[in-house]
Amino acid sequence: MTSVQKEADDLTESVMAGQINQSIWRDLITLTKPRIIMSNLVTAWAGFFLAVKHDAAGWTWIEWLLMTLGSALVMASGCVFNNILDREMDQRMARTQHRALPMQRMSVTFVLTYGILLGLAGVSSLYLVNSLSAILGLTGWLSYVWLYTYWLKRTSTLSTVWGGIAGSIPPVIGYCAVTNSFDMGALLLFSFLYLWQPPHFLALAIRRREEYRAAGFPLLPVVHGVEATKIQMVRYLAALIPVTLLFYGCNFAGPVFLVTSIVLGLYWMYGLVRGFGPIEEEKWAKRWFFYSIWYLTALSVLLMLGW
Amino acid sequence: MQNTWFQLTLLISVLLYVAAEFFSVWRVRKSKQIGNEVVRWDWAWFCYPGVTLGLLIVLAWYGWGMNP
């Protein structure tokens, strides 16, 4: 082998090693579902600053940082466990079959260790803020991993309803990180997120029902059809609208929030009710899925600002 | 002021709750009439009243407790 050939081979090897390293890092990040973490962090920040505005309680940026880090790590751990538990079902869905575990790019033991370490680091970080935040983080993790992913997601149409507990906890962690007590503000934040999730998630379930059917997930549109799902969406939204009014009534939000929540809530309701008419189902579900994200973001920002 | 707002919100909640229930029943009947897919009942239907009424009760209890 000439020295030129050897250099070329070494270069190829180092490029490949670099690509493999890059791929491992990408997989490690993807396993944590960063988009889910980011959207949940927005609600956690909303809870945190809602408590700051309402109570004028003492707080520090260190607490905010620990709360953010702890919540993100606990959620990341939950998502890693979700990847482990769903790996066989993920193989059957086009959207998920390229993930690290279905493609066997990583071993289950390695990913399990990664998930446990993330969880421990997250709960410890929350414990440094206060014990209530750590308990809430652990409750959220258990409800996501055990109640939703392990149990209900593969056995019942109720997965969306009870799985909502996990999604409702991040803003409560943010709030309790400041107040260190579970009071009306925490309850309102929990109720708001809890009732927001069924109409949000069921829109996605309608959109992707064939994929969920193929993977064997017994979601409401798969088991009981689109009509029944739309009815449930309307019912939960009808319960969500009054909860948003209470933020204003309890002095947690200002008039801008009140008016915005009524207008956006009623428009959402109008859109859902129109869904019973002649519509393109796919387009309709996509539109109101994204609207629900926009609705949550807008109201979360207004809560943070205290307007 | 806060109590009045609570009473008003709870009234709106109850009205919306009743309206949503009537709407559900009406849609189920209509979907049968026009030959759409048949809507069957399962636990998800009972979950909604449970969750909503539970939340209403807790909110009312907390709300009045805050400013009796």
XYZ file of C-alpha atoms in Angstrom:
375
model
C 0.000 0.000 0.000
C 1.449 3.368 -0.978
C 1.605 6.211 1.519
C -0.910 8.151 -0.600
C -3.361 5.233 -0.514
C -2.867 4.870 3.252
C -3.553 8.547 3.804
C -6.680 8.284 1.651
C -7.900 5.254 3.669
C -7.184 7.021 6.970
C -9.101 10.054 5.746
C -12.063 7.885 4.699
C -12.020 6.134 8.089
C -11.931 9.411 10.014
C -14.754 10.855 7.888
C -16.838 7.711 8.521
C -16.071 7.804 12.252
C -17.132 11.443 12.292
C -20.381 10.574 10.506
C -21.065 7.722 12.949
C -20.401 10.054 15.893
C -22.717 12.633 14.372
C -25.373 9.974 13.851
C -25.121 8.789 17.493
C -25.531 12.340 18.771
C -28.437 12.915 16.421
C -30.104 9.705 17.633
C -29.524 10.592 21.288
C -31.203 13.952 20.753
C -34.011 12.540 18.592
C -34.822 9.900 21.223
C -35.733 12.706 23.634
C -38.287 14.213 21.172
C -37.002 17.805 21.399
C -40.123 19.333 19.814
C -42.365 17.880 22.527
C -39.940 19.131 25.188
C -39.856 22.612 23.668
C -43.641 23.010 23.457
C -44.018 21.764 27.040
C -41.311 24.121 28.265
C -43.294 27.072 26.916
C -46.177 26.066 29.186
C -43.780 25.510 32.122
C -42.442 29.041 31.653
C -46.002 30.337 31.451
C -46.704 28.709 34.829
C -43.494 30.083 36.313
C -44.050 33.689 35.266
C -47.756 33.490 36.075
C -46.772 32.715 39.665
C -44.163 35.484 39.660
C -46.700 38.076 38.451
C -49.511 36.888 40.694
C -47.683 36.391 43.957
C -44.878 38.872 43.480
C -42.975 36.114 45.235
C -39.214 36.116 45.478
C -37.518 34.162 42.723
C -34.116 33.888 41.113
C -32.904 33.049 37.619
C -31.109 30.053 39.152
C -34.512 28.660 40.204
C -35.844 29.305 36.712
C -32.816 27.578 35.179
C -33.079 24.555 37.496
C -36.827 24.299 36.843
C -36.259 24.504 33.066
C -33.397 22.007 33.119
C -35.207 19.624 35.485
C -38.475 19.705 33.515
C -36.639 19.235 30.202
C -34.623 16.274 31.521
C -37.642 14.550 33.091
C -39.608 14.986 29.842
C -36.599 13.751 27.845
C -36.421 10.669 30.054
C -40.147 10.016 29.576
C -39.749 10.298 25.796
C -36.772 7.912 25.801
C -38.850 5.350 27.728
C -41.677 5.956 25.268
C -39.269 5.056 22.446
C -38.303 1.846 24.236
C -41.868 0.742 24.956
C -43.152 1.642 21.481
C -40.227 0.252 19.470
C -42.208 -2.626 17.946
C -45.200 -0.466 17.071
C -42.862 2.200 15.673
C -41.628 -0.324 13.127
C -45.121 -0.432 11.623
C -45.580 3.326 11.115
C -43.922 5.205 8.243
C -43.466 8.257 10.463
C -41.560 6.383 13.169
C -39.894 3.392 11.515
C -36.623 5.286 10.973
C -36.065 5.920 14.678
C -32.939 4.527 16.344
C -34.596 1.569 18.111
C -36.789 0.234 15.277
C -33.734 0.465 12.980
C -31.613 -1.252 15.689
C -28.936 1.435 15.583
C -28.807 1.331 19.396
C -29.340 -1.423 21.935
C -32.316 -1.336 24.311
C -29.979 -1.587 27.329
C -28.010 1.463 26.207
C -31.169 3.519 25.616
C -32.664 2.328 28.922
C -29.545 3.477 30.818
C -29.684 6.793 28.988
C -33.352 7.254 29.951
C -32.734 6.407 33.622
C -29.800 8.832 33.844
C -31.840 11.627 32.265
C -34.700 10.984 34.697
C -32.470 10.958 37.766
C -30.737 14.153 36.681
C -34.108 15.802 36.004
C -35.758 14.884 39.317
C -32.592 15.928 41.205
C -32.585 19.271 39.444
C -36.260 19.829 40.323
C -35.597 18.767 43.927
C -33.038 21.558 44.176
C -35.893 23.994 43.433
C -38.292 22.397 45.934
C -39.615 18.939 46.803
C -43.109 19.689 45.419
C -41.650 20.313 41.942
C -39.723 17.033 42.142
C -42.876 15.123 43.165
C -44.799 16.723 40.310
C -42.019 15.828 37.872
C -42.087 12.231 39.026
C -45.903 12.127 38.804
C -45.761 13.466 35.241
C -43.096 10.929 34.290
C -45.092 8.018 35.747
C -48.343 9.085 34.133
C -46.640 9.428 30.733
C -44.531 6.283 30.829
C -46.705 3.896 32.802
C -50.308 5.135 32.604
C -50.228 6.408 29.009
C -47.477 4.614 27.069
C -47.301 1.247 28.821
C -50.955 0.750 29.685
C -53.657 2.845 27.989
C -52.086 3.699 24.620
C -52.220 0.078 23.506
C -55.393 -1.012 25.287
C -58.004 1.749 25.423
C -59.579 4.722 23.677
C -59.201 6.522 27.017
C -55.468 6.973 26.425
C -56.018 10.541 25.216
C -58.077 11.470 28.257
C -55.913 10.011 31.030
C -52.696 10.492 29.131
C -53.503 14.188 29.362
C -52.379 14.188 32.992
C -48.720 14.064 31.909
C -49.127 16.949 29.482
C -50.825 19.081 32.146
C -48.003 18.869 34.653
C -45.221 21.079 33.129
C -47.037 24.412 33.768
C -47.880 23.245 37.288
C -44.186 22.486 37.909
C -43.322 25.980 36.673
C -45.948 27.523 38.946
C -45.064 25.476 42.031
C -41.351 26.170 41.521
C -42.191 29.731 42.590
C -45.054 29.271 45.051
C -44.107 25.880 46.544
C -47.836 25.205 47.063
C -50.626 23.644 45.011
C -53.329 26.311 45.002
C -55.947 27.775 42.660
C -53.345 28.918 40.116
C -51.868 25.423 39.873
C -55.330 23.896 39.552
C -56.329 26.317 36.794
C -53.135 25.640 34.843
C -53.663 21.908 35.213
C -57.318 22.136 34.089
C -56.436 24.396 31.149
C -53.806 22.032 29.750
C -55.818 18.916 30.609
C -58.903 20.051 28.700
C -56.886 21.497 25.818
C -55.296 18.144 24.981
C -58.270 16.041 23.798
C -59.365 18.429 21.004
C -55.702 18.967 20.094
C -54.594 15.362 20.065
C -57.787 13.925 18.586
C -57.325 16.198 15.540
C -53.941 14.537 15.021
C -55.489 11.127 15.628
C -58.075 11.791 12.881
C -55.322 12.899 10.515
C -53.114 9.918 11.159
C -55.798 7.302 11.908
C -54.720 4.904 9.155
C -51.160 4.885 10.481
C -52.396 4.319 14.032
C -54.703 1.579 12.789
C -51.796 -0.132 11.001
C -49.678 0.086 14.144
C -52.488 -1.286 16.294
C -53.114 1.737 18.519
C -56.794 1.700 19.624
C -57.352 5.440 19.394
C -60.861 6.883 19.331
C -61.065 7.510 15.539
C -59.673 4.022 14.893
C -62.105 2.225 17.216
C -65.237 4.407 17.089
C -64.786 6.432 13.925
C -64.308 10.081 13.026
C -67.861 11.209 13.887
C -67.563 10.028 17.497
C -64.145 11.663 17.760
C -65.439 15.021 16.542
C -68.218 14.901 19.143
C -65.661 14.320 21.897
C -63.556 17.224 20.637
C -66.542 19.573 20.894
C -67.371 18.371 24.414
C -63.879 18.942 25.790
C -63.583 22.335 24.152
C -66.913 23.323 25.734
C -65.332 22.610 29.122
C -62.076 24.400 28.272
C -63.589 27.802 27.461
C -64.964 28.522 30.991
C -61.633 27.522 32.552
C -59.896 30.272 30.587
C -62.436 32.771 31.977
C -61.392 31.856 35.508
C -57.805 33.019 34.921
C -59.209 36.511 34.643
C -61.718 36.027 37.451
C -58.982 34.976 39.871
C -56.660 37.831 38.852
C -54.180 35.549 37.147
C -54.621 37.279 33.794
C -55.649 40.637 32.435
C -58.408 41.806 30.060
C -56.326 41.105 26.934
C -56.132 37.442 27.936
C -59.862 37.383 28.710
C -60.924 38.793 25.339
C -58.348 36.749 23.389
C -59.296 33.498 25.096
C -63.008 34.049 24.420
C -62.471 34.997 20.763
C -59.984 32.196 20.038
C -62.030 29.646 21.986
C -65.279 30.490 20.211
C -63.555 30.471 16.809
C -62.107 27.043 17.597
C -65.588 25.837 18.572
C -67.008 27.253 15.310
C -64.330 25.356 13.376
C -65.021 22.081 15.165
C -68.792 22.324 14.696
C -68.288 23.103 10.998
C -66.349 19.847 10.820
C -69.650 17.941 10.879
C -70.598 19.403 7.496
C -69.207 18.478 4.099
C -65.459 19.008 4.487
C -62.150 17.532 3.440
C -61.401 15.589 6.589
C -57.617 15.535 6.249
C -57.414 19.266 5.600
C -59.884 20.074 8.368
C -58.022 17.975 10.959
C -54.669 19.474 9.970
C -56.006 23.001 10.194
C -57.505 22.619 13.680
C -54.533 20.663 14.962
C -52.232 23.558 14.123
C -54.799 26.073 15.348
C -54.800 24.357 18.751
C -51.004 24.766 18.994
C -51.306 28.405 18.038
C -54.119 28.874 20.583
C -52.033 27.392 23.404
C -48.929 29.380 22.495
C -50.836 32.682 22.276
C -52.587 32.182 25.618
C -49.391 30.960 27.311
C -47.535 34.074 26.175
C -50.363 36.303 27.417
C -50.303 34.528 30.781
C -46.544 35.067 31.013
C -46.956 38.738 30.230
C -49.842 39.071 32.674
C -51.873 41.103 30.166
C -66.246 40.866 42.518
C -64.338 37.583 42.473
C -67.343 35.660 43.804
C -69.631 37.155 41.170
C -67.142 36.155 38.501
C -67.041 32.645 39.901
C -70.798 32.323 39.898
C -70.944 33.668 36.351
C -68.201 31.311 35.142
C -69.807 28.334 36.802
C -73.127 29.247 35.221
C -71.462 29.481 31.803
C -69.706 26.157 32.458
C -72.950 24.403 33.313
C -74.731 25.910 30.290
C -71.917 24.901 27.947
C -71.808 21.461 29.539
C -75.533 20.911 29.012
C -75.291 22.314 25.460
C -72.375 19.971 24.672
C -74.343 16.985 25.985
C -77.423 17.896 23.922
C -75.230 18.451 20.884
C -73.632 15.025 21.336
C -76.979 13.246 21.566
C -78.320 15.211 18.575
C -75.247 14.359 16.453
C -75.473 10.673 17.321
C -79.137 10.587 16.245
C -78.474 12.603 13.113
C -75.552 10.443 12.052
C -77.838 7.417 12.298
C -80.559 9.174 10.252
C -78.274 10.274 7.436
C -76.516 6.937 7.358
C -73.120 8.140 8.523
C -70.953 5.804 10.507
C -72.789 4.572 13.599
C -71.506 6.195 16.774
C -71.165 3.618 19.510
C -70.894 4.403 23.188
C -67.889 3.458 25.241
C -66.097 4.577 28.382
C -64.737 7.665 26.638
C -68.293 9.057 26.636
C -68.609 8.721 30.382
C -65.157 10.085 30.987
C -66.146 13.512 29.723
C -68.970 14.161 32.220
C -66.810 12.727 34.995
C -63.820 14.881 34.217
C -65.845 18.032 33.586
C -68.089 17.759 36.610
C -65.127 16.861 38.783
C -63.219 19.911 37.635
C -66.265 22.157 38.086
C -66.762 20.953 41.649
C -63.098 21.431 42.554
C -62.967 24.866 40.936
C -66.139 25.961 42.718
C -64.870 24.653 46.040
C -61.502 26.366 45.625
C -63.037 29.526 44.238
C -65.460 30.095 47.064
C -62.817 29.034 49.532
C -60.553 31.780 48.283
C -63.064 34.541 48.784
C -66.015 33.305 50.846
